[in-house]
Coordinates of C-alpha atoms in Angstrom, one line a residue:
M1 CA 58.6 37.6 3.5
S2 CA 61.5 35.8 5.3
K3 CA 63.2 32.7 3.8
K4 CA 61.7 30.5 6.6
V5 CA 58.3 31.8 6.1
L6 CA 58.5 31.3 2.4
V7 CA 59.8 27.6 2.8
S8 CA 57.0 26.9 5.2
F9 CA 54.4 28.3 3.1
V10 CA 55.7 26.2 0.0
L11 CA 55.8 23.2 2.2
F12 CA 52.2 23.8 3.3
V13 CA 51.0 24.0 -0.3
M14 CA 52.9 20.8 -1.3
I15 CA 51.3 19.0 1.6
F16 CA 47.8 20.4 0.9
S17 CA 48.1 19.5 -2.7
S18 CA 49.4 16.0 -1.9
M19 CA 46.4 15.6 0.3
A20 CA 43.9 16.9 -2.4
L21 CA 45.7 14.5 -5.0
A22 CA 45.2 11.6 -2.6
V23 CA 41.5 11.8 -2.6
E24 CA 40.2 8.6 -4.3
K25 CA 37.6 9.1 -7.1
V26 CA 35.1 6.5 -7.0
V27 CA 32.3 6.1 -9.6
L28 CA 29.5 3.7 -8.8
T29 CA 27.1 2.4 -11.3
G30 CA 23.5 1.5 -11.2
T31 CA 20.4 0.5 -13.3
F32 CA 16.9 1.3 -12.0
A33 CA 13.5 1.3 -13.2
A34 CA 11.4 4.3 -14.3
P35 CA 10.2 6.7 -13.2
A36 CA 13.4 8.7 -13.0
D37 CA 12.3 11.5 -10.8
R38 CA 12.4 9.3 -7.6
W39 CA 15.9 8.1 -8.3
N40 CA 17.0 11.7 -9.1
E41 CA 16.1 12.7 -5.6
L42 CA 17.0 9.5 -3.6
I43 CA 20.5 8.8 -5.1
P44 CA 21.9 12.4 -4.7
A45 CA 20.6 12.7 -1.1
A46 CA 22.2 9.4 -0.2
L47 CA 25.4 10.1 -2.1
E48 CA 25.8 13.4 0.0
E49 CA 25.7 11.4 3.1
L50 CA 28.1 8.8 1.8
N51 CA 30.7 11.3 0.9
K52 CA 30.4 12.9 4.4
R53 CA 31.3 9.5 5.8
H54 CA 34.2 9.0 3.5
P55 CA 36.2 12.4 3.2
E56 CA 39.0 10.4 1.7
M57 CA 36.8 9.7 -1.4
D58 CA 35.0 11.5 -4.1
I59 CA 32.0 9.3 -4.6
T60 CA 29.7 9.7 -7.6
M61 CA 27.2 7.6 -9.4
E62 CA 26.5 6.9 -13.1
Y63 CA 23.1 5.3 -13.4
E64 CA 20.5 4.6 -16.0
V65 CA 16.6 4.5 -15.6
L66 CA 14.8 2.4 -18.0
P67 CA 11.0 1.5 -18.6
Y68 CA 9.7 -1.4 -16.6
D69 CA 10.1 -4.1 -19.3
D70 CA 13.4 -2.7 -20.6
T71 CA 14.8 -2.8 -17.0
R72 CA 14.3 -6.7 -16.8
S73 CA 15.8 -7.1 -20.4
K74 CA 18.9 -5.0 -19.3
L75 CA 19.3 -6.9 -16.3
I76 CA 19.1 -10.2 -18.4
T77 CA 21.9 -8.7 -20.6
L78 CA 23.9 -7.7 -17.8
T79 CA 23.8 -11.1 -16.4
A80 CA 25.0 -12.6 -19.6
G81 CA 27.7 -10.4 -20.1
K82 CA 28.8 -10.2 -16.3
T83 CA 28.9 -6.5 -16.7
P84 CA 29.9 -4.6 -13.6
R85 CA 27.0 -3.0 -11.8
D86 CA 26.9 -1.8 -8.1
L87 CA 23.3 -1.3 -7.5
V88 CA 20.1 -2.2 -9.1
S89 CA 16.4 -2.0 -8.6
I90 CA 14.4 -5.4 -8.9
D91 CA 10.8 -5.9 -9.0
Q92 CA 9.8 -8.5 -6.4
I93 CA 8.9 -11.2 -8.7
W94 CA 12.2 -11.1 -10.5
L95 CA 14.2 -11.7 -7.3
G96 CA 14.3 -15.5 -7.8
E97 CA 15.3 -15.3 -11.3
F98 CA 18.2 -13.0 -10.9
A99 CA 19.3 -14.6 -7.6
Q100 CA 19.3 -18.1 -9.0
S101 CA 21.3 -17.0 -12.1
G102 CA 24.2 -15.7 -9.9
F103 CA 23.6 -12.0 -11.0
L104 CA 22.8 -11.0 -7.5
K105 CA 25.0 -10.9 -4.4
D106 CA 24.1 -12.7 -1.3
I107 CA 24.0 -10.0 1.3
T108 CA 22.7 -12.2 4.1
E109 CA 25.9 -11.5 6.3
E110 CA 25.5 -7.7 5.7
V111 CA 21.8 -7.7 6.5
N112 CA 22.4 -9.6 9.7
S113 CA 25.2 -7.1 10.8
W114 CA 23.1 -4.2 9.8
G115 CA 20.6 -4.7 12.7
R116 CA 17.7 -3.0 11.0
I117 CA 15.9 -5.9 9.2
G118 CA 13.7 -6.3 12.3
E119 CA 12.1 -3.0 11.7
F120 CA 10.6 -4.2 8.4
Y121 CA 7.2 -6.0 8.1
P122 CA 7.5 -9.6 8.1
A123 CA 6.1 -10.0 4.5
N124 CA 8.5 -7.6 3.3
V125 CA 11.5 -9.4 5.0
E126 CA 10.5 -12.7 3.5
G127 CA 9.9 -11.0 0.1
S128 CA 13.6 -9.9 0.3
K129 CA 14.8 -13.4 0.3
F130 CA 15.4 -16.4 -2.1
D131 CA 16.3 -19.7 -0.9
D132 CA 16.3 -18.5 2.6
K133 CA 19.1 -15.8 1.9
F134 CA 19.0 -12.1 1.6
Y135 CA 19.8 -11.1 -2.0
S136 CA 17.9 -7.7 -1.6
I137 CA 15.9 -5.3 0.6
W138 CA 12.3 -4.6 -0.1
S139 CA 12.6 -0.8 -0.1
W140 CA 8.9 0.4 -0.5
T141 CA 5.5 -1.2 -1.5
D142 CA 2.1 -0.7 -2.8
V143 CA -1.4 -2.4 -2.1
R144 CA -4.5 -3.2 -4.1
V145 CA -7.5 -1.8 -2.4
T146 CA -11.2 -0.9 -3.2
W147 CA -11.8 2.6 -4.4
Y148 CA -15.3 4.2 -5.0
W149 CA -16.7 7.6 -5.9
K150 CA -18.9 8.7 -3.0
D151 CA -21.4 10.7 -5.0
L152 CA -22.2 7.7 -7.4
L153 CA -22.8 5.3 -4.6
E154 CA -25.0 7.8 -2.9
E155 CA -27.1 8.5 -5.9
A156 CA -27.5 4.7 -6.4
G157 CA -28.4 4.2 -2.9
V158 CA -25.3 1.9 -2.3
D159 CA -23.7 1.8 1.2
P160 CA -20.0 1.4 0.8
E161 CA -20.3 -1.5 3.5
M162 CA -21.9 -3.5 0.8
L163 CA -18.6 -3.4 -1.2
K164 CA -17.0 -5.5 1.7
T165 CA -18.5 -8.8 0.9
W166 CA -18.9 -11.0 -2.3
D167 CA -22.7 -10.8 -2.3
G168 CA -22.7 -7.1 -1.4
Y169 CA -20.4 -6.3 -4.0
I170 CA -22.5 -7.9 -6.8
E171 CA -25.7 -6.5 -5.4
A172 CA -24.0 -3.0 -5.3
Y173 CA -23.2 -3.4 -9.1
K174 CA -26.8 -4.2 -9.8
K175 CA -27.9 -1.0 -8.0
L176 CA -25.1 1.1 -9.6
A177 CA -25.5 0.1 -13.3
P178 CA -28.9 1.8 -14.1
V179 CA -27.6 5.1 -12.4
T180 CA -24.0 5.3 -13.7
M181 CA -24.5 3.7 -17.2
K182 CA -26.9 6.8 -18.2
K183 CA -23.9 9.0 -17.4
G184 CA -21.4 7.0 -19.5
I185 CA -19.8 5.6 -16.4
L186 CA -19.2 1.9 -15.8
P187 CA -20.3 0.8 -12.5
M188 CA -17.4 -1.6 -11.7
H189 CA -14.0 -2.4 -13.0
L190 CA -12.9 -6.0 -13.5
V191 CA -9.3 -6.6 -14.7
G192 CA -8.9 -8.5 -17.9
A193 CA -5.5 -7.4 -18.7
G194 CA -2.3 -9.5 -18.5
H195 CA -2.0 -9.0 -14.6
S196 CA -5.4 -10.5 -13.9
P197 CA -3.8 -13.4 -11.5
D198 CA -2.7 -10.4 -9.2
M199 CA -6.3 -9.6 -8.7
W200 CA -7.3 -13.3 -8.1
F201 CA -4.6 -14.1 -5.4
P202 CA -6.1 -12.1 -2.7
Y203 CA -9.4 -14.2 -3.0
L204 CA -7.3 -17.3 -2.9
W205 CA -5.6 -16.3 0.2
M206 CA -8.4 -15.0 2.3
N207 CA -10.0 -18.5 1.7
G208 CA -6.9 -20.2 3.1
G209 CA -5.3 -21.0 -0.3
E210 CA -1.8 -20.7 -1.5
I211 CA -0.3 -20.3 -5.1
L212 CA 2.5 -22.9 -4.3
E213 CA 3.5 -25.3 -1.6
Q214 CA 6.9 -26.5 -0.8
K215 CA 7.7 -30.1 -0.1
D216 CA 11.3 -31.5 0.7
G217 CA 12.7 -28.3 -1.0
E218 CA 10.5 -28.6 -4.1
Y219 CA 7.6 -26.3 -5.2
Y220 CA 4.3 -27.7 -6.2
P221 CA 1.1 -25.9 -7.5
A222 CA -1.3 -25.6 -4.5
F223 CA -4.1 -23.3 -6.2
Y224 CA -6.1 -26.2 -7.6
S225 CA -7.9 -26.6 -4.4
E226 CA -11.3 -25.7 -2.8
A227 CA -10.0 -22.1 -2.0
G228 CA -8.8 -21.7 -5.4
I229 CA -12.1 -22.7 -7.2
K230 CA -14.2 -20.7 -4.8
A231 CA -12.0 -17.5 -5.6
L232 CA -12.2 -18.1 -9.3
A233 CA -16.0 -18.7 -9.0
F234 CA -16.3 -15.3 -7.6
L235 CA -14.8 -13.8 -10.7
R236 CA -17.2 -15.9 -12.8
D237 CA -20.1 -14.6 -10.7
Q238 CA -19.1 -11.0 -11.4
V239 CA -19.0 -11.6 -15.2
E240 CA -22.3 -13.4 -15.0
A241 CA -23.8 -10.4 -13.2
G242 CA -22.8 -8.1 -15.9
I243 CA -19.4 -6.6 -14.9
R244 CA -17.1 -6.7 -17.9
P245 CA -13.3 -7.7 -17.8
Q246 CA -11.3 -4.8 -18.9
V247 CA -8.6 -5.9 -21.5
Q248 CA -6.9 -2.4 -21.5
H249 CA -5.5 -1.1 -18.2
Q250 CA -4.5 2.3 -17.4
W251 CA -3.3 1.7 -13.8
G252 CA -5.9 3.7 -12.1
Q253 CA -6.1 6.8 -14.6
E254 CA -9.7 5.4 -15.7
F255 CA -10.9 5.6 -12.1
A256 CA -9.3 9.2 -11.5
D257 CA -11.1 10.3 -14.8
K258 CA -14.3 9.0 -13.3
R259 CA -14.8 6.5 -15.9
F260 CA -15.7 3.8 -13.4
A261 CA -17.7 4.1 -9.9
V262 CA -15.8 1.3 -8.2
M263 CA -12.4 0.0 -9.0
I264 CA -10.0 -2.3 -7.0
E265 CA -6.7 -1.0 -7.9
G266 CA -3.3 -0.1 -6.3
S267 CA -2.3 2.6 -4.0
W268 CA -0.5 4.3 -7.0
L269 CA -3.9 5.4 -8.2
L270 CA -3.6 8.3 -6.0
G271 CA -0.9 9.8 -8.2
N272 CA -3.3 10.0 -11.1
F273 CA -5.4 12.7 -9.7
P274 CA -4.8 16.3 -10.6
E275 CA -2.9 18.8 -8.2
G276 CA -5.5 20.2 -5.7
F277 CA -8.1 17.4 -6.1
D278 CA -10.4 17.1 -3.1
F279 CA -9.8 13.5 -2.0
N280 CA -13.0 13.8 0.1
Q281 CA -14.9 12.9 -3.1
I282 CA -13.5 9.2 -3.1
G283 CA -13.7 6.6 -0.5
M284 CA -11.3 3.5 0.1
I285 CA -11.7 0.1 1.6
P286 CA -8.2 -1.3 2.7
G287 CA -8.5 -4.8 1.1
F288 CA -10.8 -6.9 -1.2
P289 CA -14.4 -8.1 -0.8
V290 CA -14.6 -11.2 1.5
P291 CA -16.9 -14.2 1.1
E292 CA -18.8 -13.5 4.3
E293 CA -19.0 -10.8 6.8
G294 CA -16.4 -11.0 9.5
M295 CA -13.8 -12.7 7.4
K296 CA -10.4 -11.3 7.5
S297 CA -9.6 -9.6 3.9
S298 CA -6.4 -10.0 2.0
T299 CA -4.5 -8.0 -0.7
M300 CA -1.4 -8.2 -2.9
M301 CA 1.7 -6.1 -2.3
G302 CA 4.1 -5.0 -5.0
G303 CA 7.0 -2.5 -5.0
W304 CA 10.7 -2.4 -5.5
L305 CA 13.7 -4.1 -4.1
L306 CA 17.4 -2.8 -4.0
A307 CA 20.0 -5.3 -4.6
I308 CA 23.8 -5.4 -5.4
P309 CA 24.8 -7.3 -8.3
S310 CA 27.7 -9.9 -7.9
T311 CA 29.7 -8.1 -10.4
S312 CA 30.0 -5.0 -8.2
E313 CA 33.4 -3.4 -8.2
H314 CA 32.5 -1.6 -4.9
P315 CA 30.3 -3.9 -2.9
E316 CA 31.0 -2.2 0.4
L317 CA 30.3 1.1 -0.6
A318 CA 27.2 -0.1 -2.6
W319 CA 25.9 -1.7 0.5
E320 CA 26.6 1.5 2.5
L321 CA 24.8 3.5 -0.1
M322 CA 21.8 1.2 0.0
T323 CA 21.6 1.5 3.9
I324 CA 21.6 5.2 3.5
M325 CA 19.0 5.1 0.8
L326 CA 16.9 3.1 3.2
D327 CA 17.4 5.4 6.2
P328 CA 14.1 6.8 7.2
E329 CA 15.4 10.4 7.2
V330 CA 16.6 10.0 3.6
L331 CA 13.7 7.7 2.3
T332 CA 10.6 9.3 4.0
P333 CA 10.4 12.5 1.8
V334 CA 10.6 10.4 -1.4
L335 CA 8.0 8.2 -0.2
A336 CA 5.7 11.0 0.6
K337 CA 6.3 12.8 -2.6
Y338 CA 5.7 9.9 -5.0
V339 CA 3.0 8.1 -2.8
Y340 CA 4.9 4.9 -2.1
L341 CA 4.1 3.1 1.2
P342 CA 6.8 2.1 3.8
T343 CA 8.1 -1.4 4.2
Q344 CA 9.5 -0.3 7.5
K345 CA 7.5 -0.2 10.6
T346 CA 9.8 2.6 12.0
I347 CA 8.6 4.8 9.0
A348 CA 5.0 3.9 9.1
E349 CA 4.5 3.9 12.8
Q350 CA 6.9 6.4 14.5
D351 CA 7.0 10.2 14.3
P352 CA 8.1 12.4 12.6
Y353 CA 8.0 9.9 9.5
K354 CA 4.5 8.7 10.2
S355 CA 3.2 12.3 10.4
T356 CA 4.9 13.4 7.3
L357 CA 3.3 10.6 5.3
E358 CA -0.1 11.1 6.9
S359 CA -0.1 14.7 5.8
E360 CA 1.1 13.9 2.3
I361 CA -0.5 10.6 1.3
P362 CA -4.4 10.4 1.5
F363 CA -5.8 7.5 3.3
F364 CA -2.3 6.6 4.7
E365 CA -3.5 5.0 7.9
D366 CA -6.0 2.7 6.0
L367 CA -3.6 2.0 3.3
M368 CA -1.1 0.6 6.0
K369 CA -3.8 -1.5 7.3
A370 CA -3.8 -3.2 3.9
V371 CA 0.0 -3.7 4.1
E372 CA -0.5 -5.5 7.3
I373 CA -2.7 -8.1 5.6
G374 CA -0.7 -8.0 2.3
K375 CA 1.2 -10.8 0.6
G376 CA 3.7 -10.9 -2.2
R377 CA 3.9 -13.2 -5.1
P378 CA 6.3 -16.2 -5.2
N379 CA 9.7 -14.8 -6.2
I380 CA 10.9 -18.1 -7.7
P381 CA 12.4 -17.9 -11.2
E382 CA 9.5 -19.7 -12.8
Y383 CA 7.0 -17.3 -11.6
P384 CA 6.4 -15.5 -15.0
Q385 CA 5.4 -18.8 -16.5
I386 CA 3.2 -19.8 -13.7
A387 CA 1.5 -16.3 -13.9
E388 CA 0.8 -16.9 -17.5
A389 CA -0.8 -20.3 -16.9
L390 CA -3.1 -18.7 -14.4
R391 CA -3.9 -15.8 -16.7
I392 CA -5.2 -18.2 -19.3
A393 CA -7.2 -20.0 -16.8
I394 CA -8.8 -16.9 -15.6
E395 CA -9.5 -15.9 -19.2
E396 CA -11.1 -19.3 -19.9
V397 CA -13.7 -18.7 -17.0
Y398 CA -14.3 -15.1 -17.9
Y399 CA -15.3 -16.1 -21.5
G400 CA -17.3 -19.3 -20.4
V401 CA -14.7 -21.8 -22.1
K402 CA -14.2 -23.6 -19.0
T403 CA -15.6 -23.9 -15.2
P404 CA -13.4 -22.6 -12.6
E405 CA -12.6 -26.3 -11.4
D406 CA -11.7 -27.4 -15.0
A407 CA -9.6 -24.2 -15.6
L408 CA -7.6 -24.6 -12.5
R409 CA -7.2 -28.3 -12.8
N410 CA -5.6 -27.8 -16.4
A411 CA -3.5 -24.8 -15.1
S412 CA -2.2 -26.9 -12.2
K413 CA -1.0 -29.6 -14.7
K414 CA 0.8 -27.0 -16.6
V415 CA 2.4 -25.4 -13.6
E416 CA 3.6 -28.8 -12.3
E417 CA 5.2 -29.5 -15.7
I418 CA 6.9 -26.1 -15.5
L419 CA 8.2 -26.6 -12.1
I420 CA 9.6 -30.0 -12.8
F421 CA 11.3 -29.2 -16.0

């Protein structure tokens, strides 16, 4: 090898080594709510694309996945300690709490520059905001709908259409009871667990009521109204007909095990059935029963939001990673696999994303009809206390302690005090 060639080779090696050494190593951090599998698929896929966009960097992510209650506790701890985090998952009802505390970064400017927020359903756009500013993006959702076992309804002579109205629903119970009880199956499920307000809100909304109202920038209770009393009276009527409130809740497993003929439960219920189950055995109505035929139904949406803490050490990369995670190409396979519903019209209504979800999620088209009539809960910091006051009111009506009017009047006073102080 000539001296010139040798020198050139050495220089090449030195330059190449310098370039390799110049690659910046970046470690992003995150805290997410279980289950872990969804994050273990979504995050690596998004990181792969992020690294392609930044060849000058070697970007990895260290993240923890915690149970639901532990996630909120951990976020409170992170807030108090001002601990750095780049990306977190937030339950929709936590948003106000963590935005107001200063834990979450205001991403309004980033969202407006992004140009894709118009592709999301309006309710999910509003649910991503606190105080009219974006602190998150509602990434996927779920809806509560009416599920039933076809064979049990047929045996009892119940037309599924009966389940669509309040009177029909109670009449269906009376026809189901003598048939299913002999089999050890309860006719209908009524939530008596801690989240019972979630199952009352749609009845409030369909009657034109609201949980809260805003006047001059301040929130006030609005549920103590004709609509609220009427909605709570329907829960009372179910109990008086013989439907027992279920204090223990297994999030749809009890329906999948065929321990109930009819259950109003979230779309996540589909994930409780064994692999290979024939979904033609069950039916679904996209919403809650309505007071009268022809009225528009309602439902409640849940789901998860992605947000960037104000303590992020890499906010620009965190935002870019979030947008990649929300890209239809990246997000759709995860939605399909874990039976999550899209908050983006692009995914729900356009191929190939729509056809992918239709082939993987039973009842997908009807579930999206429920998304269109769904609403979210108030995401103000006081919401957990408000929900507890309403839970007590519902329980008082269930067990005959108070009338619907008295229970809501008392709850309204409590909530007013909560909001004032």
